[in-house]
Coordinates of C-alpha atoms in Angstrom, one line a residue:
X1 CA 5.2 -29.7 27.6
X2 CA 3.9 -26.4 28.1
X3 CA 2.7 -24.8 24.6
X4 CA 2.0 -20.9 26.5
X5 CA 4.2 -18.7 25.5
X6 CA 5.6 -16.0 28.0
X7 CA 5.9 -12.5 27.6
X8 CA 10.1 -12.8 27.8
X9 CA 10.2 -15.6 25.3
X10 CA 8.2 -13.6 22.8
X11 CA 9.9 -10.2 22.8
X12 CA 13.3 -12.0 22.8
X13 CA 11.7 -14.1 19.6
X14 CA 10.8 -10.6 18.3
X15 CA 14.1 -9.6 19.0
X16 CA 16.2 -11.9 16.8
X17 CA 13.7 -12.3 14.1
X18 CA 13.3 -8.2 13.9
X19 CA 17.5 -8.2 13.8
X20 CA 18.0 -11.0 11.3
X21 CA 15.6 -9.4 9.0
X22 CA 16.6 -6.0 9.1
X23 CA 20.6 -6.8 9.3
X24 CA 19.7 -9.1 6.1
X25 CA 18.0 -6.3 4.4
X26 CA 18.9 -2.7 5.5
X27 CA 22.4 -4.0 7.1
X28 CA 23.9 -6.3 4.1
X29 CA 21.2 -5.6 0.9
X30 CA 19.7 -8.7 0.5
X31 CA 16.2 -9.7 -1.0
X32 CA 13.7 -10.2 1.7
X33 CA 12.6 -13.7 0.8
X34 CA 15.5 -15.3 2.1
X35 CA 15.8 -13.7 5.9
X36 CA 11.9 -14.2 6.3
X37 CA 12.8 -17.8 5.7
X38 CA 15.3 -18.6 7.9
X39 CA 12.8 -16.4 10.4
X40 CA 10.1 -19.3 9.8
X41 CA 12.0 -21.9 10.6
X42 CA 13.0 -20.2 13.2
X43 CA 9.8 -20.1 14.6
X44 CA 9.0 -23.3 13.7
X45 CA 11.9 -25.2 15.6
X46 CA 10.6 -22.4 19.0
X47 CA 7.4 -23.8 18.4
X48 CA 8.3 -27.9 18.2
X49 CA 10.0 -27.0 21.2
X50 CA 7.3 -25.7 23.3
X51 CA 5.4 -28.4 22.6
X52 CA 3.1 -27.2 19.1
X53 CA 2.1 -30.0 16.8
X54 CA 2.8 -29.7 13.1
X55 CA -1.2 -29.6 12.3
X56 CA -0.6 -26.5 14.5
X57 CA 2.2 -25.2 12.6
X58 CA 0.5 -25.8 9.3
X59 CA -2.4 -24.4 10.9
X60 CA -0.7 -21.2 10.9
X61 CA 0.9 -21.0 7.8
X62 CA -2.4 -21.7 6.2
X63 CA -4.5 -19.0 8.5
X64 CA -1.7 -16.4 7.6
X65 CA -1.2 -17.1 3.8
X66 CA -5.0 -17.0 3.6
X67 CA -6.3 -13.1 4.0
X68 CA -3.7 -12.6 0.7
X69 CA -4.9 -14.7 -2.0
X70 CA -7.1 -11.9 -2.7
X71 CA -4.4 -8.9 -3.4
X72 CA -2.2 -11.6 -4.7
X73 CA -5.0 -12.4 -7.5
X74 CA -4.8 -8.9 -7.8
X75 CA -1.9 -7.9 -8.4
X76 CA -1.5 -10.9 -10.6
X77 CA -4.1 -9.0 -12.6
X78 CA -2.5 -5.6 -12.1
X79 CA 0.0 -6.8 -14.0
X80 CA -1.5 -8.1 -16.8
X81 CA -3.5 -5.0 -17.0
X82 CA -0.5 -2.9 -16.7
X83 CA 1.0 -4.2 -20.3
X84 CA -2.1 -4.4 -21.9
X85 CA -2.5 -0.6 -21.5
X86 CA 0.9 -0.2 -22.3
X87 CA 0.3 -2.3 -25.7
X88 CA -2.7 -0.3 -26.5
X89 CA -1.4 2.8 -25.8
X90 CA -3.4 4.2 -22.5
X91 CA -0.1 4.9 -20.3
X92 CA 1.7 6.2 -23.0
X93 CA -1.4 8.5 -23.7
X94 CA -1.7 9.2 -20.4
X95 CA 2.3 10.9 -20.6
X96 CA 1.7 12.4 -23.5
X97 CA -1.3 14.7 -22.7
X98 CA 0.6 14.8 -19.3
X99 CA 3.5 17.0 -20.9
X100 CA 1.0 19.4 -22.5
X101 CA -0.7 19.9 -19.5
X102 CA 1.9 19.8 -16.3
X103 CA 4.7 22.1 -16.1
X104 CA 7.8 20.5 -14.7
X105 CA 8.2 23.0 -12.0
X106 CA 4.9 22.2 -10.3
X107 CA 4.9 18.6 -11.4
X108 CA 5.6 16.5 -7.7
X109 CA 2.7 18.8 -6.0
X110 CA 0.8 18.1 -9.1
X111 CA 1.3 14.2 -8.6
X112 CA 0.5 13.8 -5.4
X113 CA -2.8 16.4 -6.0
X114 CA -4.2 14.0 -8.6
X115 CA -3.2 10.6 -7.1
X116 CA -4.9 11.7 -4.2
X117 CA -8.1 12.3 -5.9
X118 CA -7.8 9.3 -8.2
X119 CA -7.3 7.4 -4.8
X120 CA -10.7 9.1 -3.3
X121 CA -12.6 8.4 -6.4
X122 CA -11.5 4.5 -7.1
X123 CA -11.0 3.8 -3.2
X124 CA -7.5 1.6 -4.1
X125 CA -4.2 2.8 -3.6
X126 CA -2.8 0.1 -5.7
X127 CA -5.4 0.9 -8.4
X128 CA -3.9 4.6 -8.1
X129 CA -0.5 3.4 -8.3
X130 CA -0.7 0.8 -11.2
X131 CA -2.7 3.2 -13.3
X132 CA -2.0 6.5 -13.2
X133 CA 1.0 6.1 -11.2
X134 CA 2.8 4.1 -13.4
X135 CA 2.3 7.3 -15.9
X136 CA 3.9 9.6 -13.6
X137 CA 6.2 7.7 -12.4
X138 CA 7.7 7.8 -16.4
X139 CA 7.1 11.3 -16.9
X140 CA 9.2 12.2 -13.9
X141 CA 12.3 9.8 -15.2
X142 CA 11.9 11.7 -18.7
X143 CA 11.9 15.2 -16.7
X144 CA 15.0 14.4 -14.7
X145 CA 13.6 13.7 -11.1
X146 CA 14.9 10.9 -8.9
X147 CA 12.8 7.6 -9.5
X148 CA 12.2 7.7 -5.2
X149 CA 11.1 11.3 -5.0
X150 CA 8.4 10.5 -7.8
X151 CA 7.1 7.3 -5.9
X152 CA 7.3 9.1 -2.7
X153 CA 4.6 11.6 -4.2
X154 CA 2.9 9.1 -6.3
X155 CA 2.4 7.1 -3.0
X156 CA 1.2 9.8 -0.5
X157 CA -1.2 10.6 -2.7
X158 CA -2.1 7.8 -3.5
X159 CA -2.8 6.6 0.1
X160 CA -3.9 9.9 1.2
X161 CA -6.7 9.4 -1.5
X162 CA -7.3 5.7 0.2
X163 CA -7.5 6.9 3.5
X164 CA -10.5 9.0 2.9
X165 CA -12.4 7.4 0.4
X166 CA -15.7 5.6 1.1
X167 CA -15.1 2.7 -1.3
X168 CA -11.7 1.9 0.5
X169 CA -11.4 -1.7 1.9
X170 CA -9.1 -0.4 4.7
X171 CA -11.4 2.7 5.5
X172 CA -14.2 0.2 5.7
X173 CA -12.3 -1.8 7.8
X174 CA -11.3 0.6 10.7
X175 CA -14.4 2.4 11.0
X176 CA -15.8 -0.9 11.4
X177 CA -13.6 -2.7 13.9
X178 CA -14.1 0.6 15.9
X179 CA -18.2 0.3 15.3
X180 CA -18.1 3.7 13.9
X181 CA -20.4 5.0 11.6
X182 CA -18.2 4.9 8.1
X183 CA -18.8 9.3 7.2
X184 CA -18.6 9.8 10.8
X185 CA -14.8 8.1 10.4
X186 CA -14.0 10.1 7.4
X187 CA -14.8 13.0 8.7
X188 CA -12.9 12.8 11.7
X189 CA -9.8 11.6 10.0
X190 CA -9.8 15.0 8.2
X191 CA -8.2 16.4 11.6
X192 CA -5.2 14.6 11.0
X193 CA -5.6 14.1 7.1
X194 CA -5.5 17.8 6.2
X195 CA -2.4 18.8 8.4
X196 CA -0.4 15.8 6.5
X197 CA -2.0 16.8 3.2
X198 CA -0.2 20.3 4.0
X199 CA 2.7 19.2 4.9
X200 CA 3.5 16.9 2.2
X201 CA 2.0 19.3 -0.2
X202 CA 4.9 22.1 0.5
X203 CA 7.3 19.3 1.1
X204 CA 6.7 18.4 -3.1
X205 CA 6.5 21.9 -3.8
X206 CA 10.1 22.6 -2.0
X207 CA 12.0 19.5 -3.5
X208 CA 10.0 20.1 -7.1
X209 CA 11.3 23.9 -6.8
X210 CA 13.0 24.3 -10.4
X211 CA 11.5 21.3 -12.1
X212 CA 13.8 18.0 -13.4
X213 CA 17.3 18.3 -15.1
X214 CA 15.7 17.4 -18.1
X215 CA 15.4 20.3 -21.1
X216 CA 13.0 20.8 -22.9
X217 CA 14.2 20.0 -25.8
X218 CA 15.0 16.5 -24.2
X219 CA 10.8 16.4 -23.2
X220 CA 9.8 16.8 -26.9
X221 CA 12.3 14.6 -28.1
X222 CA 10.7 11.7 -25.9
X223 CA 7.4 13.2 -26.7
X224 CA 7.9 12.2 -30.2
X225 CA 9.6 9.0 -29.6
X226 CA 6.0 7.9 -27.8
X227 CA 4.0 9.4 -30.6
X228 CA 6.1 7.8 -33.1
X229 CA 6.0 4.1 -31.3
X230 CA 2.7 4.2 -29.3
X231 CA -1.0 4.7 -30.6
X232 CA -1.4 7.9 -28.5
X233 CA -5.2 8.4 -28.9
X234 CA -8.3 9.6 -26.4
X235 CA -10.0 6.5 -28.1
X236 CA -7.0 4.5 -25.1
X237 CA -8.5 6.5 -22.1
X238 CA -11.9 3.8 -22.3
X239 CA -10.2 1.3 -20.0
X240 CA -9.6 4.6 -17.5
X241 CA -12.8 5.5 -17.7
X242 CA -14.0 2.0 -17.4
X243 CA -11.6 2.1 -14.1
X244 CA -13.6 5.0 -13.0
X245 CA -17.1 3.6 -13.8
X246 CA -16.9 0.3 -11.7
X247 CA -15.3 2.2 -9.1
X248 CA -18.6 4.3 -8.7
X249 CA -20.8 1.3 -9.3
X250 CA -19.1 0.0 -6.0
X251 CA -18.1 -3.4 -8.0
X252 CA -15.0 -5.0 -6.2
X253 CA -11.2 -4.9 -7.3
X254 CA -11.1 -8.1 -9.2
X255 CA -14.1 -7.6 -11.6
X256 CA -13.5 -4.1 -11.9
X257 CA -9.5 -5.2 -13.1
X258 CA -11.0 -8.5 -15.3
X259 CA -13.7 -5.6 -17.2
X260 CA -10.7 -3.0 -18.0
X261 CA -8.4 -5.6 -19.4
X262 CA -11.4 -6.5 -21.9
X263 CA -11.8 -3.4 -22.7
X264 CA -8.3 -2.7 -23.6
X265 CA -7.8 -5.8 -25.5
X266 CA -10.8 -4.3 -27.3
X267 CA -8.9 -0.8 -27.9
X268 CA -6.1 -2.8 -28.8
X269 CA -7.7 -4.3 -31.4
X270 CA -9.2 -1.3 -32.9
X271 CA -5.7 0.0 -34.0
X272 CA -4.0 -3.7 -34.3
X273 CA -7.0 -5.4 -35.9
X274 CA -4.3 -8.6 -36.8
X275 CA -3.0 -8.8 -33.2
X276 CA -3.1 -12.9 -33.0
X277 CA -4.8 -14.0 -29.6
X278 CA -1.3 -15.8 -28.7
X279 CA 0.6 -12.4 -29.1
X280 CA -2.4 -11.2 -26.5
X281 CA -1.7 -14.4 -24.2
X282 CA 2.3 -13.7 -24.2
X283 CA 1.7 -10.0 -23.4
X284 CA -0.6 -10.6 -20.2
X285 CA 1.9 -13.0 -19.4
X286 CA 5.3 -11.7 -19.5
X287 CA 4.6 -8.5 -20.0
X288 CA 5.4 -5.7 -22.7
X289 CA 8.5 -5.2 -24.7
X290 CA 8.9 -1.9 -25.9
X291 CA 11.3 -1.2 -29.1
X292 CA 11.1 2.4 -29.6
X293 CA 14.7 2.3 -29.9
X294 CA 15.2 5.1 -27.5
X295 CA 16.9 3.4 -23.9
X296 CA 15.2 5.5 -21.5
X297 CA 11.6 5.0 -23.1
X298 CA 12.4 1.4 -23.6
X299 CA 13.4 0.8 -20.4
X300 CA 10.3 2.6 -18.6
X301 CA 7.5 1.0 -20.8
X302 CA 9.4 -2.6 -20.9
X303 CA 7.1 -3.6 -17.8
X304 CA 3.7 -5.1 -16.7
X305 CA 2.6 -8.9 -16.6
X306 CA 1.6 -12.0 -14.7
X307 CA 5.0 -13.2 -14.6
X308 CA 6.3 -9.5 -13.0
X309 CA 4.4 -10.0 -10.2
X310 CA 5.5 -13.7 -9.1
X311 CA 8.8 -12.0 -6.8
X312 CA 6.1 -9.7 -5.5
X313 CA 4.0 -12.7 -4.8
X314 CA 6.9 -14.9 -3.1
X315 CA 7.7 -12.1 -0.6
X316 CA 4.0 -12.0 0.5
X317 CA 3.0 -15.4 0.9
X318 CA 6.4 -16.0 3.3
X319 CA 5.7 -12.9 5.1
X320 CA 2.4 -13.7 5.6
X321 CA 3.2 -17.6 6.3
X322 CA 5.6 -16.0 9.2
X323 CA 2.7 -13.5 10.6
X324 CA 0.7 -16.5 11.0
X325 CA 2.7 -18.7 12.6
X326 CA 3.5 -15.6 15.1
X327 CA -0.3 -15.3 15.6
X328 CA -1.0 -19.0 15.9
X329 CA 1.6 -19.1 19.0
X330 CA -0.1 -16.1 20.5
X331 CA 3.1 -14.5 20.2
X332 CA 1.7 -10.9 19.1
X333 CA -1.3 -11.2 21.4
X334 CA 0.8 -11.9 24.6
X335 CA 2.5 -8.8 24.1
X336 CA -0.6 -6.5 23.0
X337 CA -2.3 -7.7 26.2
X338 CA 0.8 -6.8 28.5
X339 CA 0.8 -3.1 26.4
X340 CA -2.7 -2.6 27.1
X341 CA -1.9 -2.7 31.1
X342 CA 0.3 0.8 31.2
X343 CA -2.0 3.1 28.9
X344 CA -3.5 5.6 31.7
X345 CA -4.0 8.7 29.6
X346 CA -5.7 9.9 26.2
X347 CA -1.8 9.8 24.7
X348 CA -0.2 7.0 25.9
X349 CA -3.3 5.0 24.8
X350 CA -3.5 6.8 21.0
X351 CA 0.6 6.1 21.4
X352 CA 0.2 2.6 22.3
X353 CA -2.7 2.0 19.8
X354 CA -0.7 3.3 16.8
X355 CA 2.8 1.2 18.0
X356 CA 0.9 -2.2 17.8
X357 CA -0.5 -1.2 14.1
X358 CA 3.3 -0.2 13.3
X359 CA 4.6 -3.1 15.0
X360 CA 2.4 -5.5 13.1
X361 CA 3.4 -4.2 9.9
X362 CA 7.0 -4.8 10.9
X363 CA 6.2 -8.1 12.3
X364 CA 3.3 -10.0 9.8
X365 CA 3.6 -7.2 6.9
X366 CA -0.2 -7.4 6.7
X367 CA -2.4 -4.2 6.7
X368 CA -5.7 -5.7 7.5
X369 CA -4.2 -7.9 10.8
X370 CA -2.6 -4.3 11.8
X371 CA -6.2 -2.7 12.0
X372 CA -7.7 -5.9 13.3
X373 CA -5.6 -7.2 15.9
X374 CA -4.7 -3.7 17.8
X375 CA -8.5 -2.2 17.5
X376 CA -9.8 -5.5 19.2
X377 CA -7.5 -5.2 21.7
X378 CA -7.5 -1.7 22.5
X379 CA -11.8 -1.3 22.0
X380 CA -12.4 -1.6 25.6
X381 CA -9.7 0.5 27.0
X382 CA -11.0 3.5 24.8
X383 CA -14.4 2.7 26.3
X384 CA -13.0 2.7 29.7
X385 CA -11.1 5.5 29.6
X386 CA -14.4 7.4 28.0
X387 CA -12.8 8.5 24.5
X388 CA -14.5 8.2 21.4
X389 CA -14.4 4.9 19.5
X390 CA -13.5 7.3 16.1
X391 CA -10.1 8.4 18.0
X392 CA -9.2 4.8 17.9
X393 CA -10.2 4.4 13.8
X394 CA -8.6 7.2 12.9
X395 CA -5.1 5.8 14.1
X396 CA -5.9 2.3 13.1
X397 CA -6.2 3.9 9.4
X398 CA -2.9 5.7 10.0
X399 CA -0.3 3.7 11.4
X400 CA -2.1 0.6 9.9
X401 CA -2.9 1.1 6.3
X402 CA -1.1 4.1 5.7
X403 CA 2.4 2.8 7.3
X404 CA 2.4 -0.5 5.6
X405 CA 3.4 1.4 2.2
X406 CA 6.6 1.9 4.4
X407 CA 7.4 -1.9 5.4
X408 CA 9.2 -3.9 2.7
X409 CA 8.1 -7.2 3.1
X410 CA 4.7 -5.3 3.9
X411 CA 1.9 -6.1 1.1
X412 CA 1.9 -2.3 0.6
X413 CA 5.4 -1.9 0.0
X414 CA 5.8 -4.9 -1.9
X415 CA 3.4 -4.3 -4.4
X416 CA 4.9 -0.4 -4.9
X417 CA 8.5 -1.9 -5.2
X418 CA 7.1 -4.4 -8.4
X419 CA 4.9 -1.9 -9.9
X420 CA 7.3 0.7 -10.3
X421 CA 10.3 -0.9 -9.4
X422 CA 11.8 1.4 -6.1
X423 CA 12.9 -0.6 -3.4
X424 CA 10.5 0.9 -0.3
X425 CA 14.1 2.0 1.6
X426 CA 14.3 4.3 -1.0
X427 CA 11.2 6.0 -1.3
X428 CA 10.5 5.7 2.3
X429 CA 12.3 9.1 3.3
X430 CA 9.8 10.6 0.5
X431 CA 6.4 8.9 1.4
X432 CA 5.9 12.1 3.5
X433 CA 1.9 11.5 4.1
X434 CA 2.5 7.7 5.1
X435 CA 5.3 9.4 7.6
X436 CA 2.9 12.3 8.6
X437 CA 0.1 10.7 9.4
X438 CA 0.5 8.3 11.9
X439 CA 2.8 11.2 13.7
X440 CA 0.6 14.2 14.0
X441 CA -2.7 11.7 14.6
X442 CA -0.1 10.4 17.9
X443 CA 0.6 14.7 19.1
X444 CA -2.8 15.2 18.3
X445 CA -3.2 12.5 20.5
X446 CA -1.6 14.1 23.6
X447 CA -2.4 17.9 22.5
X448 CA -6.6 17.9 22.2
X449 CA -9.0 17.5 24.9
X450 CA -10.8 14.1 25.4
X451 CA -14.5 14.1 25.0
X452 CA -16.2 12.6 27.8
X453 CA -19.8 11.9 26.8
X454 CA -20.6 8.6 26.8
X455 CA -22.9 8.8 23.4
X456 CA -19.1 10.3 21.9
X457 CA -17.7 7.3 23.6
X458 CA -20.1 4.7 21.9
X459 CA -19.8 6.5 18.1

C-alpha cells in the first residue's frame, strides 16, 4: 500500500479533526481531552489504512509526547511551588503590599506593566504567571474585576515580557532557527513589540477606567482577613527574590523552581517551626487549603499542587501524542511545502510564515514545533526572495510563542487555564498583546520596504 500522503487527504484530515475539536469544545463545552481522543484514533485508523505500521504509530506518539516532559515536570513543580508560597505567606504578601501600593483605577495597565517586566527579567511567561500572576489575578477578584479581563492583562504581559527577554527559551529559539544573532532579534522585534505594547496598554487603561465594583471598605476588610490568616511578612519575598537571582545567574526553569521551593519551606519554617514534614509532603501534593473563613479569600488561595496540575498534564500529553502522529505521517509538512509554492511577495510570504506558526498551534498545540517547523521551511524562501532572516524570527516569536497562550489544548493555554483557573475562550478576547502581535508584525509585513542587501539577507 502506499504510505504518502496527498495534499487532499491531509487538509480533508485537517478538516474533520479541526471540526470535531472545535464543535466538541467551542460548539457543545466539553473538556478537551476527550475530542483530541477520538481525533487520535482517528488518525490512527487513516494511518493503518495507508499502510503505517504500529512501530510507526508508536513512533509518533513517542516523538510528539517527548519535547513536553520538560514543561510537564514543570508545571508539576509550579504547582507545588504555588502552595508552598501560599502556605508561607509570599502570595498573600505579595496582595497585601499590592493594595497599599496600586490604586484600583490604574490597576489592569499596572498588571500588565509589571508582568511584562517580571517576564523580561526571569525570561518565563509561566514563571510570570505562576508567581506574580497568581497575586494579581486575586487582587483583581477582591477589587471587583472580571476573573478573564485580569488574565488577559496578566498574560500579555506576561508574554510580552517573554518575547523580548534574552533568557527566554522561545526567544532563543527563533532567533536561532532563523541564524540570527539573539540582540540583533530583540531589537528588531521592538518594531512590532512596541506598537502592541501600546495598544494593549490603552486597551487596560480603557476597560480599568473607574477601577473594580469593589469598595473600599470591602479592600480592607479582605486586607485584614489576609493579615489575620496569613504570615504577611518581607521575611516571605526570599523565595521571589530567590526567583529573581537564578533567573540572572541564567540557571534553567527546573533548578531555579526545585531552589525556591527550599527556600520557602525554609520561610515556612521560620514562622511554623512544628510544621511536621508530612503536613509539608500533603501540601506540595494536593495543594493548600485555606480556612480564613471568608469565601472569596478561601476560594482564591485554596490552589497550588502536584495533583492540580495532572488535568493540565492529560490535555498536553494527548495533544501532543496527536501532533506527533500528524508529523510522523508528514501530514503538516505536505501542506507547508504546497504553501511555500504561492508566496511571491514580502507579505504574502510574512502572511504565510505567521499562518503555519498559527496553524500548528491549532493543529499540535506545541510552541516550540510552531517556530521549528514553519522557520525550516520558510528559511530559503526568505533567502530567495532577499529579505532578512530577522523578518522571519520576529513572526516565528509572534504567531508561534505568543499565539499559543490563545490555543486551549495549546501548552500555553493549558498551563494559564490550571494556574489561574480561566478557560483560554474566555480570556482570549482580553490577551490583547498575544492578539496584536502576530497582526501588526503581518501589516507591517505588507506596509515596510524590503531590504535587499544580501549581508541583511544573511543576519
Amino acid at each position: 500500500m502506499n504510505k504518502e500522503v496527498t495534499l487532499k487527504e491531509s487538509l480533508f484530515l485537517l478538516v474533520v479533526l479541526l471540526a470535531i475539536i472545535g464543535a466538541c469544545i467551542i460548539g457543545i463545552g466539553m473538556d478537551p481531552q476527550i475530542p483530541i481522543l477520538v481525533s487520535i484514533g482517528i488518525i490512527i485508523i487513516f494511518a493503518k489504512m495507508k499502510g503505517f505500521s504500529w512501530d510507526q504509530v508508536h513512533k509518533g506518539i513517542s516523538n510528539g509526547i517527548t519535547p513536553g516532559l520538560i514543561p510537564i515536570l514543570i508545571f508539576m513543580l509550579i504547582g507545588a511551588l504555588v502552595s508552598v508560597w501560599i502556605a508561607a505567606g509570599t502570595i498573600p504578601t505579595i496582595m497585601v503590599y499590592g493594595f497599599s501600593i496600586l490604586s484600583a483605577k490604574y490597576f489592569l495597565p499596572s498588571v500588565f506593566l509589571i508582568c511584562a517586566v517580571v517576564g523580561i527579567t526571569v525570561g518565563s511567561s509561566f514563571t510570570t504567571i505562576s508567581t506574580v500572576g497568581i497575586a494579581f489575578f486575586g487582587m483583581g477578584q477582591m477589587m471587583g474585576y472580571d476573573s478573564a479581563i485580569t488574565t488577559g492583562a496578566i498574560v500579555s504581559g506576561a508574554f510580552l515580557g517573554n518575547n523580548i527577554s534574552p533568557l527566554s527559551d522561545t526567544t532563543n529559539l527563533a532567533s536561532a532557527i532563523g541564524e540570527v544573532d539573539l540582540f540583533d532579534h530583540i531589537k528588531y522585534m521592538l518594531r512590532v513589540v512596541v506598537p502592541a505594547f501600546l495598544v494593549a496598554l490603552i486597551g487596560f487603561a480603557i476597560m480599568g477606567r473607574g477601577g473594580g465594583l469593589a469598595t473600599g471598605a470591602q479592600i480592607d476588610e479582605l486586607v485584614q482577613t489576609l493579615q489575620s490568616s496569613f504570615t504577611i511578612s518581607a521575611v516571605t519575598l526570599i523565595p521571589v527574590l530567590v526567583l529573581f537571582l537564578c533567573a540572572w545567574r541564567k540557571i534553567p526553569a527546573i533548578p531555579t523552581l526545585l531552589t525556591s521551593i527550599a527556600f520557602t519551606i525554609g520561610v515556612l519554617y521560620i514562622f511554623h517551626p512544628h510544621t511536621q514534614l508530612a503536613d509539608i509532603s500533603s501540601l506540595m501534593q494536593n495543594g493548600y487549603v485555606s480556612q480564613s473563613g471568608v469565601e472569596s479569600v478561601d476560594t482564591l488561595l485554596s490552589r497550588g499542587g502536584i495533583q492540580s496540575m495532572m488535568w493540565s498534564v492529560s490535555l498536553i500529553l494527548l495533544a501532543l501524542a496527536l501532533g506527533g502522529l500528524l508529523v510522523e505521517m508528514k501530514i503538516i509538512n505536505t501542506i507547508i511545502s504546497r504553501i511555500t509554492s504561492f508566496v511571491s511577495t514580502k507579505g504574502k510570504l510574512i502572511l504565510m510564515t505567521a499562518f503555519s506558526s498559527m496553524g500548528i498551534n491549532l493543529l499540535l498545540g506545541e510552541q516550540y514545533l510552531s517556530i521549528i517547523l514553519p522557520g525550516e521551511a520558510f528559511k530559503s524562501q526568505y533567502d530567495r526572495m532577499d529579505l532578512p532572516r530577522r523578518e522571519m524570527s520576529r513572526i516565528l516569536a509572534n504567531a508561534g510563542a505568543a499565539f499559543n497562550a490563545l490555543i486551549p489544548w495549546g501548552v500555553s493555554g493549558v498551563f494559564i487555564t490550571g494556574t489561574l483557573g480561566v478557560s483560554t475562550l474566555e480570556y482570549l478576547p482580553f490577551a490583547i498583546f498575544c492578539i496584536a502581535a502576530p497582526v501588526i508584525n503581518i501589516l507591517y509585513g505588507f506596509v515596510s520596504r524590503s531590504a535587499k542587501s544580501s549581508q541583511s539577507a544573511k543576519s
